[in-house]
XYZ file of C-alpha atoms in Angstrom:
661
model
C 69.047 117.768 100.332
C 69.478 121.338 99.131
C 68.972 124.535 101.067
C 66.643 127.258 99.818
C 65.883 130.688 101.196
C 62.331 131.156 102.473
C 62.444 134.928 101.833
C 64.251 137.289 99.523
C 66.454 139.436 101.776
C 67.478 142.866 100.588
C 71.118 143.665 99.887
C 71.202 145.607 103.165
C 69.833 142.575 105.011
C 72.415 140.356 103.330
C 75.236 142.656 104.403
C 73.947 142.632 107.972
C 73.872 138.823 107.984
C 77.370 138.644 106.473
C 78.693 141.076 109.085
C 77.201 138.834 111.776
C 78.915 135.780 110.274
C 82.283 137.528 110.167
C 81.844 138.858 113.690
C 80.962 135.367 114.944
C 83.970 133.728 113.277
C 86.487 136.463 114.070
C 85.319 137.460 117.543
C 84.674 141.089 116.545
C 81.761 143.367 117.428
C 79.656 143.501 114.218
C 79.117 147.252 114.656
C 82.888 147.782 114.758
C 83.601 145.555 111.766
C 85.358 147.511 108.971
C 83.833 146.929 105.539
C 86.998 147.568 103.512
C 89.523 145.354 105.354
C 90.139 141.804 104.153
C 89.013 138.716 106.033
C 92.691 137.782 106.378
C 93.786 141.091 107.921
C 90.964 140.815 110.439
C 92.351 137.469 111.619
C 90.705 135.012 109.222
C 92.340 132.119 107.414
C 91.464 129.477 104.843
C 89.879 127.140 107.413
C 87.579 129.896 108.654
C 86.827 130.922 105.066
C 85.349 127.491 104.302
C 83.287 127.691 107.495
C 82.154 131.151 106.381
C 80.969 129.717 103.068
C 78.893 127.086 104.865
C 77.283 129.738 107.080
C 76.473 131.898 104.046
C 74.749 128.914 102.478
C 72.806 128.147 105.671
C 71.708 131.672 106.566
C 71.248 133.247 103.146
C 70.653 130.231 100.909
C 73.450 131.430 98.598
C 75.975 128.930 97.256
C 79.425 130.386 96.667
C 81.931 129.171 94.100
C 85.179 127.636 95.330
C 87.100 130.588 93.916
C 84.818 132.952 95.891
C 86.039 131.600 99.233
C 89.166 133.758 99.432
C 90.900 135.128 102.480
C 91.689 138.453 100.770
C 87.980 139.333 100.283
C 86.564 142.372 102.096
C 83.082 142.454 103.554
C 81.976 144.968 100.918
C 83.269 142.715 98.120
C 81.632 139.648 99.599
C 78.302 141.449 100.050
C 78.313 142.506 96.398
C 79.151 138.976 95.282
C 76.451 137.397 97.442
C 73.884 139.880 96.109
C 74.922 139.031 92.567
C 74.793 135.282 93.232
C 71.349 135.629 94.826
C 70.111 137.575 91.812
C 71.681 135.094 89.384
C 73.610 137.814 87.552
C 77.170 136.614 88.189
C 78.944 135.005 85.235
C 82.299 133.292 84.982
C 82.995 131.434 88.241
C 80.825 128.392 88.806
C 79.164 127.452 92.081
C 79.667 124.011 93.542
C 78.242 121.773 90.800
C 76.679 118.951 92.848
C 73.839 118.491 95.326
C 74.117 116.559 98.562
C 71.088 114.363 99.192
C 70.240 111.773 101.808
C 70.810 108.193 100.607
C 67.763 105.954 100.448
C 69.658 103.145 102.232
C 72.130 104.320 104.938
C 73.645 100.802 105.041
C 74.405 100.682 101.304
C 78.101 100.524 100.332
C 79.754 103.624 98.926
C 83.194 104.262 97.377
C 86.443 105.218 99.034
C 87.631 108.748 98.314
C 91.049 109.023 96.600
C 93.096 109.543 99.776
C 91.230 106.704 101.473
C 92.196 104.541 98.507
C 95.851 105.426 99.055
C 95.672 104.422 102.711
C 93.809 101.223 101.828
C 96.436 100.157 99.279
C 99.237 101.153 101.639
C 97.866 98.877 104.359
C 98.406 95.974 101.962
C 102.082 96.848 101.560
C 101.345 98.308 98.138
C 103.663 101.286 98.521
C 107.155 101.741 99.767
C 107.073 103.238 103.266
C 103.852 101.342 103.974
C 102.371 100.178 107.273
C 99.850 97.450 108.049
C 97.661 100.176 109.561
C 97.527 103.839 108.561
C 96.513 105.524 111.786
C 97.017 108.333 114.284
C 97.533 107.619 117.981
C 96.948 110.133 120.784
C 96.728 109.975 124.552
C 95.730 112.802 126.894
C 96.287 113.331 130.614
C 93.326 113.217 132.994
C 93.266 114.446 136.595
C 90.711 114.036 139.392
C 89.324 110.879 137.761
C 86.495 108.978 139.461
C 87.784 105.401 138.958
C 84.416 103.851 139.772
C 82.282 105.972 137.441
C 84.701 106.890 134.624
C 84.751 103.545 132.742
C 80.968 103.286 132.537
C 80.602 106.964 131.605
C 83.100 106.554 128.762
C 81.523 103.284 127.594
C 78.080 104.917 127.512
C 79.515 107.926 125.641
C 81.007 105.630 122.995
C 77.658 103.925 122.477
C 75.831 107.239 122.070
C 78.532 108.695 119.843
C 78.394 105.642 117.560
C 74.652 106.225 117.217
C 75.234 109.903 116.387
C 78.264 109.523 114.089
C 77.826 106.514 111.742
C 81.519 106.549 110.761
C 82.333 104.931 114.119
C 80.454 101.878 112.800
C 82.022 101.921 109.324
C 83.853 98.978 107.760
C 85.891 98.591 104.549
C 85.523 95.545 102.308
C 88.507 93.613 100.858
C 87.799 95.132 97.438
C 87.765 98.705 98.716
C 84.191 99.771 99.437
C 82.926 101.191 102.726
C 79.629 100.698 104.504
C 78.071 101.371 107.897
C 76.902 98.585 110.209
C 73.547 98.934 112.012
C 73.929 100.089 115.588
C 72.592 96.770 116.887
C 75.025 94.669 114.802
C 77.403 92.652 117.035
C 80.729 94.459 117.264
C 79.500 97.561 115.439
C 80.307 99.902 118.334
C 83.994 100.242 119.259
C 84.524 98.583 122.649
C 86.227 100.327 125.563
C 89.290 98.690 127.124
C 90.219 99.741 130.662
C 93.706 99.272 132.111
C 93.744 99.648 135.899
C 97.281 100.584 136.979
C 96.425 102.121 140.355
C 98.261 99.385 142.251
C 100.905 98.659 139.629
C 104.491 99.036 140.975
C 105.643 100.699 137.714
C 102.667 102.309 135.912
C 104.899 104.442 133.678
C 106.517 101.332 132.194
C 103.100 99.776 131.566
C 101.955 102.983 129.876
C 104.951 102.880 127.539
C 104.132 99.295 126.581
C 100.537 100.317 125.832
C 101.664 103.308 123.791
C 104.011 101.162 121.771
C 101.258 98.638 121.119
C 98.684 101.232 120.056
C 101.232 103.192 117.998
C 102.368 100.173 115.989
C 99.133 98.139 115.803
C 96.345 100.470 114.839
C 92.663 99.731 114.243
C 91.857 98.207 110.859
C 88.321 98.766 109.524
C 88.737 95.885 107.086
C 88.637 93.584 110.128
C 86.814 95.512 112.860
C 86.196 99.004 114.240
C 88.360 101.817 112.879
C 88.486 103.456 116.306
C 90.261 102.074 119.380
C 89.471 103.777 122.721
C 91.152 102.859 125.996
C 91.267 104.286 129.492
C 94.201 103.921 131.878
C 93.503 104.440 135.582
C 96.589 105.646 137.463
C 97.418 106.318 141.123
C 96.299 109.504 142.887
C 93.243 110.079 140.698
C 95.283 110.361 137.507
C 94.451 108.745 134.185
C 95.081 108.724 130.440
C 92.581 108.666 127.599
C 94.004 106.716 124.641
C 92.640 107.093 121.095
C 93.842 105.259 118.006
C 92.067 106.347 114.818
C 92.286 104.742 111.397
C 93.131 107.306 108.705
C 90.926 105.232 106.415
C 87.914 106.576 108.318
C 88.935 109.624 110.368
C 90.846 112.710 109.211
C 92.422 115.471 111.318
C 89.322 117.646 111.593
C 87.215 114.580 112.399
C 89.556 113.503 115.174
C 88.844 116.833 116.869
C 85.086 116.462 116.348
C 85.195 112.909 117.698
C 87.248 113.805 120.776
C 85.116 116.842 121.644
C 81.844 114.972 121.283
C 83.107 111.929 123.188
C 84.191 114.106 126.136
C 80.928 116.088 126.015
C 78.865 112.904 126.237
C 81.097 111.397 128.932
C 80.737 114.530 131.053
C 76.959 114.315 131.235
C 74.797 111.232 130.779
C 71.927 113.527 129.775
C 73.919 115.496 127.187
C 72.556 115.464 123.641
C 74.233 116.503 120.413
C 72.442 118.438 117.649
C 71.051 115.964 115.109
C 72.874 115.465 111.809
C 70.757 115.624 108.662
C 73.406 113.960 106.448
C 76.298 111.534 106.887
C 79.688 110.906 105.313
C 78.244 108.406 102.827
C 75.830 111.065 101.549
C 78.770 113.419 101.033
C 80.821 110.788 99.178
C 77.909 109.948 96.900
C 77.557 113.647 96.083
C 81.222 113.808 95.096
C 80.675 110.858 92.762
C 78.751 113.292 90.560
C 81.795 115.532 90.083
C 83.566 113.808 87.130
C 80.466 114.349 84.991
C 80.563 118.129 85.531
C 82.265 120.767 83.406
C 83.830 122.220 86.560
C 85.624 118.992 87.410
C 86.855 118.519 83.842
C 88.097 122.110 83.729
C 90.035 121.580 86.973
C 91.488 118.304 85.705
C 92.646 119.941 82.475
C 94.141 122.861 84.409
C 96.174 120.515 86.606
C 97.326 118.345 83.728
C 98.590 121.393 81.853
C 100.857 122.222 84.815
C 102.456 118.797 85.231
C 105.235 118.896 82.590
C 106.849 121.975 84.174
C 106.767 120.779 87.770
C 109.989 120.253 89.731
C 110.805 117.039 91.611
C 110.293 116.518 95.321
C 113.079 117.892 97.550
C 116.144 115.737 96.844
C 116.883 115.044 100.499
C 119.928 112.822 101.144
C 118.928 109.305 102.158
C 120.642 106.735 104.319
C 118.912 103.865 102.496
C 116.492 103.239 99.651
C 112.890 103.654 100.929
C 111.917 100.482 99.048
C 114.153 98.535 101.447
C 112.855 100.147 104.652
C 110.238 98.589 106.936
C 109.365 101.381 109.379
C 107.158 100.750 112.408
C 106.296 104.348 113.350
C 107.283 107.837 112.280
C 109.664 109.566 114.685
C 108.467 112.884 116.135
C 110.294 116.098 116.941
C 108.114 118.706 118.637
C 108.485 122.320 119.763
C 106.156 125.136 120.817
C 106.062 128.848 120.168
C 104.975 130.656 123.358
C 101.685 132.540 123.294
C 103.323 135.975 123.051
C 105.499 134.920 120.107
C 102.596 133.211 118.347
C 100.374 136.268 118.789
C 103.073 138.550 117.371
C 103.688 136.179 114.440
C 99.988 136.196 113.538
C 99.982 139.988 113.633
C 102.998 140.155 111.289
C 101.204 137.764 108.900
C 98.113 139.973 108.847
C 100.288 143.022 108.119
C 101.859 141.205 105.167
C 98.575 139.830 103.810
C 99.454 136.148 104.159
C 97.905 133.473 106.334
C 100.009 132.032 109.169
C 99.720 128.604 107.529
C 101.193 129.863 104.256
C 103.922 131.808 106.066
C 105.003 128.652 107.878
C 104.679 126.590 104.700
C 107.148 129.053 103.169
C 109.510 128.568 106.122
C 109.255 124.804 105.638
C 110.034 125.160 101.926
C 113.129 127.280 102.544
C 114.455 124.788 105.107
C 113.881 121.927 102.653
C 115.546 123.872 99.820
C 118.734 124.349 101.839
C 118.659 120.714 102.943
C 118.104 119.398 99.401
C 120.405 121.918 97.649
C 117.889 123.281 95.084
C 115.204 125.969 95.191
C 112.443 124.517 92.954
C 110.477 121.926 94.938
C 107.290 119.895 94.720
C 105.507 119.723 98.080
C 102.419 117.802 99.138
C 99.912 119.650 101.320
C 97.168 117.904 103.256
C 93.855 119.756 102.957
C 90.759 119.518 105.149
C 88.766 119.677 101.885
C 85.214 119.800 103.252
C 83.247 121.277 100.384
C 80.381 123.344 101.863
C 77.639 121.209 100.315
C 75.514 121.226 103.478
C 75.573 123.091 106.813
C 76.294 119.849 108.699
C 79.424 118.907 106.718
C 81.804 120.489 109.229
C 80.176 118.499 112.076
C 80.602 115.048 110.498
C 83.234 112.450 111.354
C 84.737 110.985 108.190
C 87.815 110.837 105.972
C 87.163 114.044 104.014
C 90.810 115.071 103.730
C 92.622 115.256 100.446
C 96.006 116.351 99.220
C 97.053 119.239 97.005
C 100.383 119.210 95.196
C 102.155 122.558 95.301
C 105.218 123.409 93.202
C 107.326 126.059 94.922
C 110.007 128.270 93.374
C 112.152 130.208 95.851
C 114.444 132.599 93.935
C 117.684 133.410 95.779
C 117.981 136.994 96.975
C 114.272 137.446 97.684
C 113.074 138.652 101.066
C 110.887 136.417 103.170
C 107.904 138.728 102.599
C 108.352 138.330 98.834
C 108.622 134.556 99.088
C 105.578 134.277 101.371
C 103.503 136.575 99.156
C 104.400 134.518 96.096
C 103.499 131.298 97.906
C 100.196 132.805 99.079
C 99.216 133.690 95.518
C 100.194 130.287 94.173
C 98.403 128.514 97.016
C 95.212 130.485 96.323
C 95.466 129.724 92.606
C 95.814 126.002 93.235
C 93.070 125.742 95.861
C 90.645 127.322 93.372
C 90.947 124.070 91.384
C 90.289 121.601 94.205
C 87.427 119.680 92.622
C 90.160 117.237 91.545
C 92.177 115.776 94.410
C 95.936 115.784 94.691
C 95.887 111.999 94.847
C 94.435 111.883 91.332
C 96.962 114.457 90.091
C 99.824 112.487 91.675
C 98.697 109.434 89.699
C 98.812 111.492 86.496
C 102.254 112.804 87.404
C 103.552 109.300 88.130
C 102.293 108.109 84.734
C 103.929 111.107 83.048
C 107.246 110.403 84.765
C 107.012 106.652 84.324
C 107.435 105.819 87.991
C 105.602 103.765 90.584
C 107.467 105.451 93.446
C 105.802 108.248 95.466
C 106.118 111.520 93.538
C 105.411 113.815 96.499
C 106.607 112.210 99.760
C 107.295 115.528 101.564
C 104.115 116.739 103.276
C 102.831 119.847 105.074
C 99.712 119.931 107.275
C 98.352 122.934 109.168
C 95.210 122.936 111.291
C 95.775 126.505 112.473
C 92.379 128.114 113.039
C 90.526 124.844 113.609
C 89.270 125.755 117.079
C 87.928 129.078 115.825
C 86.281 127.372 112.847
C 84.622 124.826 115.137
C 83.250 127.651 117.235
C 84.590 126.596 120.624
C 87.533 124.969 122.319
C 87.738 121.350 123.391
C 86.086 120.479 126.730
C 88.388 120.915 129.713
C 86.220 118.910 132.117
C 84.627 115.537 131.357
C 82.572 114.637 134.414
C 83.745 111.329 135.926
C 86.809 111.408 133.641
C 87.933 114.536 135.491
C 89.888 117.411 134.006
C 91.460 117.034 130.570
C 94.983 118.394 130.113
C 95.562 118.408 126.342
C 98.963 120.040 126.843
C 100.153 116.768 128.425
C 99.816 114.543 125.386
C 101.650 111.855 123.434
C 101.064 111.183 119.739
C 102.327 109.035 116.855
C 101.580 108.906 113.140
C 101.765 106.164 110.509
C 100.923 107.288 106.991
C 102.131 105.594 103.786
C 104.263 107.143 101.034
C 105.506 109.913 103.334
C 109.185 110.439 104.163
C 108.720 113.617 106.234
C 105.665 115.575 107.330
C 105.515 118.951 109.068
C 102.402 119.445 111.216
C 101.161 122.616 112.900
C 98.361 122.972 115.428
C 97.331 125.355 118.196
C 97.204 124.339 121.858
C 96.451 126.610 124.830
C 97.259 129.804 122.882
C 100.584 128.348 121.738
C 101.638 126.995 118.365
C 102.896 123.410 118.251
C 105.351 122.517 115.470
C 106.038 118.849 114.672
C 108.285 116.971 112.268
C 107.236 113.338 111.730
C 109.902 111.443 109.795
C 110.850 107.945 108.696
C 113.996 107.510 110.759
C 115.093 104.471 108.753
C 115.839 106.529 105.611
C 116.928 109.994 106.830
C 119.942 111.075 108.879
C 118.953 111.894 112.480
C 121.566 114.652 112.581
C 120.187 116.277 109.433
C 116.600 116.030 110.696
C 117.632 117.677 113.989
C 119.349 120.504 112.134
C 116.409 121.041 109.760
C 113.877 121.039 112.587
C 115.916 123.531 114.622
C 116.063 125.814 111.561
C 112.313 125.462 111.085
C 111.516 126.414 114.680
C 114.046 129.271 114.840
C 112.923 130.779 111.531
C 109.259 130.493 112.521
C 109.897 132.263 115.835
C 111.919 134.978 114.095
C 108.843 135.971 112.047
C 107.360 137.530 115.179
C 109.813 140.377 114.461
C 108.719 142.611 111.572
C 112.316 143.130 110.428
C 112.760 139.399 109.683
C 110.212 139.636 106.869
C 112.373 142.065 104.925
C 115.635 140.163 105.131
C 116.906 138.073 102.209
C 116.517 134.337 102.847
C 119.633 132.170 102.250
C 118.786 129.771 99.432
C 120.761 127.512 97.076
C 121.549 128.850 93.605
C 120.691 125.606 91.798
C 117.036 125.515 90.674
C 116.910 121.728 90.353
C 118.864 118.775 91.794
C 121.766 117.270 89.898
C 120.658 113.758 88.864
C 124.264 112.679 88.257
C 125.670 113.112 91.765
C 125.482 109.385 92.441
C 124.094 110.020 95.931
C 120.989 108.290 97.212
C 118.405 111.093 97.199
C 114.657 111.364 97.542
C 112.935 111.861 94.198
C 115.984 110.717 92.217
C 115.782 106.992 92.911
C 116.118 104.322 90.261
C 113.114 102.268 89.281
C 113.202 98.581 90.172
C 113.573 96.316 87.109
C 110.249 94.876 86.014
C 109.594 91.192 86.452
C 108.733 89.073 83.429
C 109.805 89.482 79.832
C 108.823 92.555 77.834
C 108.215 91.007 74.434
C 104.918 92.376 73.083
C 102.172 90.217 71.665
C 98.966 88.482 72.743
C 98.734 86.548 76.039
C 100.812 83.382 75.804
C 99.172 80.945 78.186
C 96.157 80.365 80.410
C 97.555 82.499 83.275
C 98.164 85.490 81.010
C 94.731 85.023 79.431
C 93.114 85.059 82.890
C 94.939 88.247 83.819
C 94.108 89.921 80.509
C 90.430 89.072 80.998
C 90.393 90.574 84.491
C 92.154 93.730 83.237
C 89.629 94.081 80.419
C 86.653 93.608 82.729
C 87.853 96.155 85.315
C 89.018 98.761 82.793
C 86.312 98.338 80.175
C 88.829 98.050 77.327
C 90.218 95.166 75.305
C 93.663 94.012 76.455
C 95.366 92.401 73.467
C 99.035 93.106 74.271
C 100.696 91.349 77.198
C 103.051 94.336 77.779
C 100.448 97.116 77.902
C 100.635 99.038 81.193
C 97.550 98.640 83.425
C 97.814 102.262 84.572
C 98.233 103.631 81.063
C 94.912 101.991 80.234
C 93.259 103.985 83.036
C 93.826 101.722 86.025
C 94.685 102.925 89.521
C 95.962 101.351 92.716
C 92.484 100.498 94.013
C 91.590 98.711 90.775
C 94.904 96.878 91.088
C 93.811 95.576 94.508
C 90.493 94.480 93.031
C 92.262 92.718 90.181
C 94.426 90.793 92.659
C 91.387 89.869 94.767
C 89.601 88.527 91.706
C 92.655 86.578 90.552
C 93.076 85.117 94.038
C 89.507 83.816 93.908
C 90.419 82.175 90.588
C 93.437 80.433 92.110
C 96.179 82.961 91.247
C 97.173 84.251 94.671
C 100.936 84.430 94.245
C 101.283 88.173 93.475
C 101.269 91.035 95.975
C 100.151 94.614 95.453
C 103.772 95.704 95.355
C 104.502 93.074 92.670
C 101.660 94.515 90.634
C 102.778 98.133 90.995
C 106.343 97.216 90.086
C 105.323 95.358 86.902
C 101.787 96.443 85.943
C 101.428 94.423 82.755
C 99.854 91.072 81.926
C 103.331 89.583 81.466
C 104.749 91.141 84.631
C 101.853 90.140 86.850
C 101.824 86.633 85.375
C 105.490 86.201 86.296
C 104.654 86.947 89.935
C 101.284 85.162 90.072
C 102.064 82.019 88.108
C 102.123 78.984 90.430
C 105.568 77.456 90.962
C 106.144 73.686 90.717
C 105.993 73.411 94.527
C 102.601 75.146 94.533
């Protein structure tokens, strides 16, 4: 479904509409909106910029290129660009090269996006630092709960939300496809579980048991619903709303959409939500068109040209090899910047022409550089990545998120303003090439470096500006569920291939800063020190003088690979199983494996030592190969076996039945 303009507005009309969009997003009187001040300096950010692009498409019927959606654009510049796009006179930058259309069969299977594939493989213990469920857990405090009405109100809200948002009914097949169950299908709608602790002698202890259970055993859409909702009833009209969301189906933006809509429906049995004209499956099918476009190929070639010069991940000291760790949850450290400090920090960012997210990404990078002992780093950023293909895209629940790899160079002696400005420019350059996901680029980088270990296990995620982009804050009152106190919350994260993740989000006019880490591989003392530095340096940026001070940084550009220490990004590869003598498959088992490789990859496999991934395979195809071999009686190999020795000979050594079998 594509959007077309029913009239041909004049350039003056277009400017008036654009001013209204900016005023709506930024909370500024349109008559007082300066035409020559950038979106960023007026309080905008990259999240709002994507929302702006969607509104331009909806209200003017003009599709902007990805490189057009910049935070440093002024209203005058944007108006000229929109007029040029509408007239078809702009050359150079390409608009989004695909159309989003409604699928003929809403129940038809559709592919997993690249990051979904990573989570899917991780749930099968394919990666080091894997979990049997990749999920996010959250519980919120409720007060003035009606214990008689609240359970039924929440159960009814879940039913209506599952009808509105098909992703709540989504399932993932063993071979890595997703599909949506009909609303009437048994078990399609996530059930509500109620825990009544009003008369319990120790409700706090019971809550901790529940939190531990939901934090370590998340929902798995390969077996049932990908959303787990529970309600705890506590003494004195108190309660807790518990949500556990599979990352296979729900990303960070979607978790906010889901929570807001669930509370809205629970508050009023007669509440209705604006209809959605498309769903997540329609969006995914549109993205399937991308690899056939010149834009996608240009982005892929741009990324691949960068790879040889990229630095390694921060060489953080480790207490053990990640391949030997079996973490249950990621440990959290959390702090908040008070409203006054956060307001001042945002103002300093606007004065310097950088977004708050990029400023704090720069802080994170400097902390990591000092911790690792080198100032060239490869970081992994998690992006909301909702291409504005349709006005409803921002209202959908789904796993839209992707990653973007970002090499950072922090020269010693530079001021923080210089470092942040450099990072802002590099970030903008990289996001202009986001038709190809960071997951796909990480695969290319791993092939180039000859490793099956994670190449970018240090992650940064900012959802600063999300409330403004959504247009309103989360509901504070939910009818029979009472008042919602989001400030009183508890959360846990389990995401594969990540050693440490910094997360930023806004809450009640404050900024929340979180480190989630794998405690089994990093020193607790070093994490504490790094997090304290992160918080202190972030707070210091509220003072204008801090931007002009030189940032202490290590002199070494890259880590020393000969130190002998156990360090992230400098780990040895495990020896491959099986012999490495080239030649044709030697026996029936190797012939079976070679035939499966050839069928999945569409190429002849004549050498038993040829690497599956060099031939064009990926981790999802590896899972499919194992599933097919298991059906043929070769079930002895695991995903991790495959990734460690991705050849016919290597996989045969792991899959070949033993005498006892």
